[in-house]
Short mmCIF file of C-alpha atoms in Angstrom, two decimals:
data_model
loop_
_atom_site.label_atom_id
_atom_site.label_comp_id
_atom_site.label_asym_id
_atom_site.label_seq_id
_atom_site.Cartn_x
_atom_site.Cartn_y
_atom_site.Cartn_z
CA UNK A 1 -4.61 -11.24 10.34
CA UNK A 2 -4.52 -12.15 6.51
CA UNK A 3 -3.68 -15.82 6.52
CA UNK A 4 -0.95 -15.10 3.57
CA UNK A 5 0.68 -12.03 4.99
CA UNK A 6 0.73 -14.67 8.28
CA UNK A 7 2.32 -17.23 5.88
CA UNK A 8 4.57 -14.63 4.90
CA UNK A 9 5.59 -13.38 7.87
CA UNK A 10 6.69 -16.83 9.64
CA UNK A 11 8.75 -17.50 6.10
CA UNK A 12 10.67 -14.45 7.02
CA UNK A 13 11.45 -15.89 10.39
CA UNK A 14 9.03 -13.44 12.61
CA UNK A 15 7.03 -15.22 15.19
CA UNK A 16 3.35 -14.09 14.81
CA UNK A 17 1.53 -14.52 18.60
CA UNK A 18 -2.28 -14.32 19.18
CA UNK A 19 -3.64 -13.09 22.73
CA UNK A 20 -6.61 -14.40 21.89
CA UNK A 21 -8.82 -17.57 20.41
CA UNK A 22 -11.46 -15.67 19.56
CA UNK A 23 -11.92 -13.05 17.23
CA UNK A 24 -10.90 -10.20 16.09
CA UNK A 25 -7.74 -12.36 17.82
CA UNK A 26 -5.31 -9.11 18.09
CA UNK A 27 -1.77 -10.19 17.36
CA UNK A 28 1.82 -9.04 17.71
CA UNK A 29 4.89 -9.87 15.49
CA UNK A 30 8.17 -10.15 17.10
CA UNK A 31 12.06 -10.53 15.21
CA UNK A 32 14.63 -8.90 14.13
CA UNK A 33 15.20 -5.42 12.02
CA UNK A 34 16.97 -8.16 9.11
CA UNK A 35 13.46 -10.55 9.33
CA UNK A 36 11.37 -7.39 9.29
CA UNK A 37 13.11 -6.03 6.16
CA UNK A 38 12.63 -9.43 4.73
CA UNK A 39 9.03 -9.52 5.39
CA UNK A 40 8.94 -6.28 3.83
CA UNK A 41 10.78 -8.16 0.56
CA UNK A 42 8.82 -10.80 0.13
CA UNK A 43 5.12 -8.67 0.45
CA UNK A 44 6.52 -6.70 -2.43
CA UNK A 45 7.76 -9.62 -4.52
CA UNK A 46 4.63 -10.97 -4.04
CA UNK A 47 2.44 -7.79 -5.04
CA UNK A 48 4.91 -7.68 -7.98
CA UNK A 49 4.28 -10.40 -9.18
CA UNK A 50 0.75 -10.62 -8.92
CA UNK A 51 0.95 -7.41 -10.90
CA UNK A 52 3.18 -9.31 -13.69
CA UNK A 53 0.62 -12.05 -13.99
CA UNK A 54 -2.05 -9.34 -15.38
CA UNK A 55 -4.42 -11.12 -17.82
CA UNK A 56 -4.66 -8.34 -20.13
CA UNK A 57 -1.89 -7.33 -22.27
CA UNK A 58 -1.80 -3.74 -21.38
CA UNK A 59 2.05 -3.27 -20.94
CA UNK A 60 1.99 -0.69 -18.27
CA UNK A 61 0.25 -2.68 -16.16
CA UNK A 62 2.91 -5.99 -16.71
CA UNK A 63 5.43 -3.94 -16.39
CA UNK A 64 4.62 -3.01 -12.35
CA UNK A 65 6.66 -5.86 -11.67
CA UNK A 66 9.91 -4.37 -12.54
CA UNK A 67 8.72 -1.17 -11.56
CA UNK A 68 7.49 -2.16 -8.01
CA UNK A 69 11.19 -4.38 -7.31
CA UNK A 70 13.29 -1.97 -8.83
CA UNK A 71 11.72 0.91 -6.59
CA UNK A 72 12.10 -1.10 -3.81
CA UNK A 73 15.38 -2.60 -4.49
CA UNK A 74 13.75 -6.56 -4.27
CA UNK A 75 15.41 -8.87 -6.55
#
């Protein structure tokens, strides 16, 4: 598992459990419909705004931010 999409998940409140200690360490991801939707929220916030922080100035490609949240509802 990604290490931030790990990071992300326990922020939401979903407990992320390993069966293994060695790899490809399959996981599962137990909570609640309210921490899964949260989850959900904060991976698109996050893709947002790694979208908003584009280095060139090409204003299509900025504007994915509001583009991405508003589609999704994410504030």
């Amino acid at each position: 598992m990604n290490k931030r999409i790990k990071e992300l998940a326990e922020e939401a409140g979903l407990k992320v459990e390993s069966w293994m200690t060695n790899p490809p360490k399959p996981f599962q991801i137990l909570g609640s419909a309210e921490e899964f939707e949260k989850f959900a929220n904060l991976i698109i916030q996050e893709c947002a705004t790694i979208a908003n922080r584009a280095e060139n100035n090409d204003l299509e490609i900025r504007c994915m931010y509001n583009i991405v949240t508003e589609h999704f509802g994410v504030k």
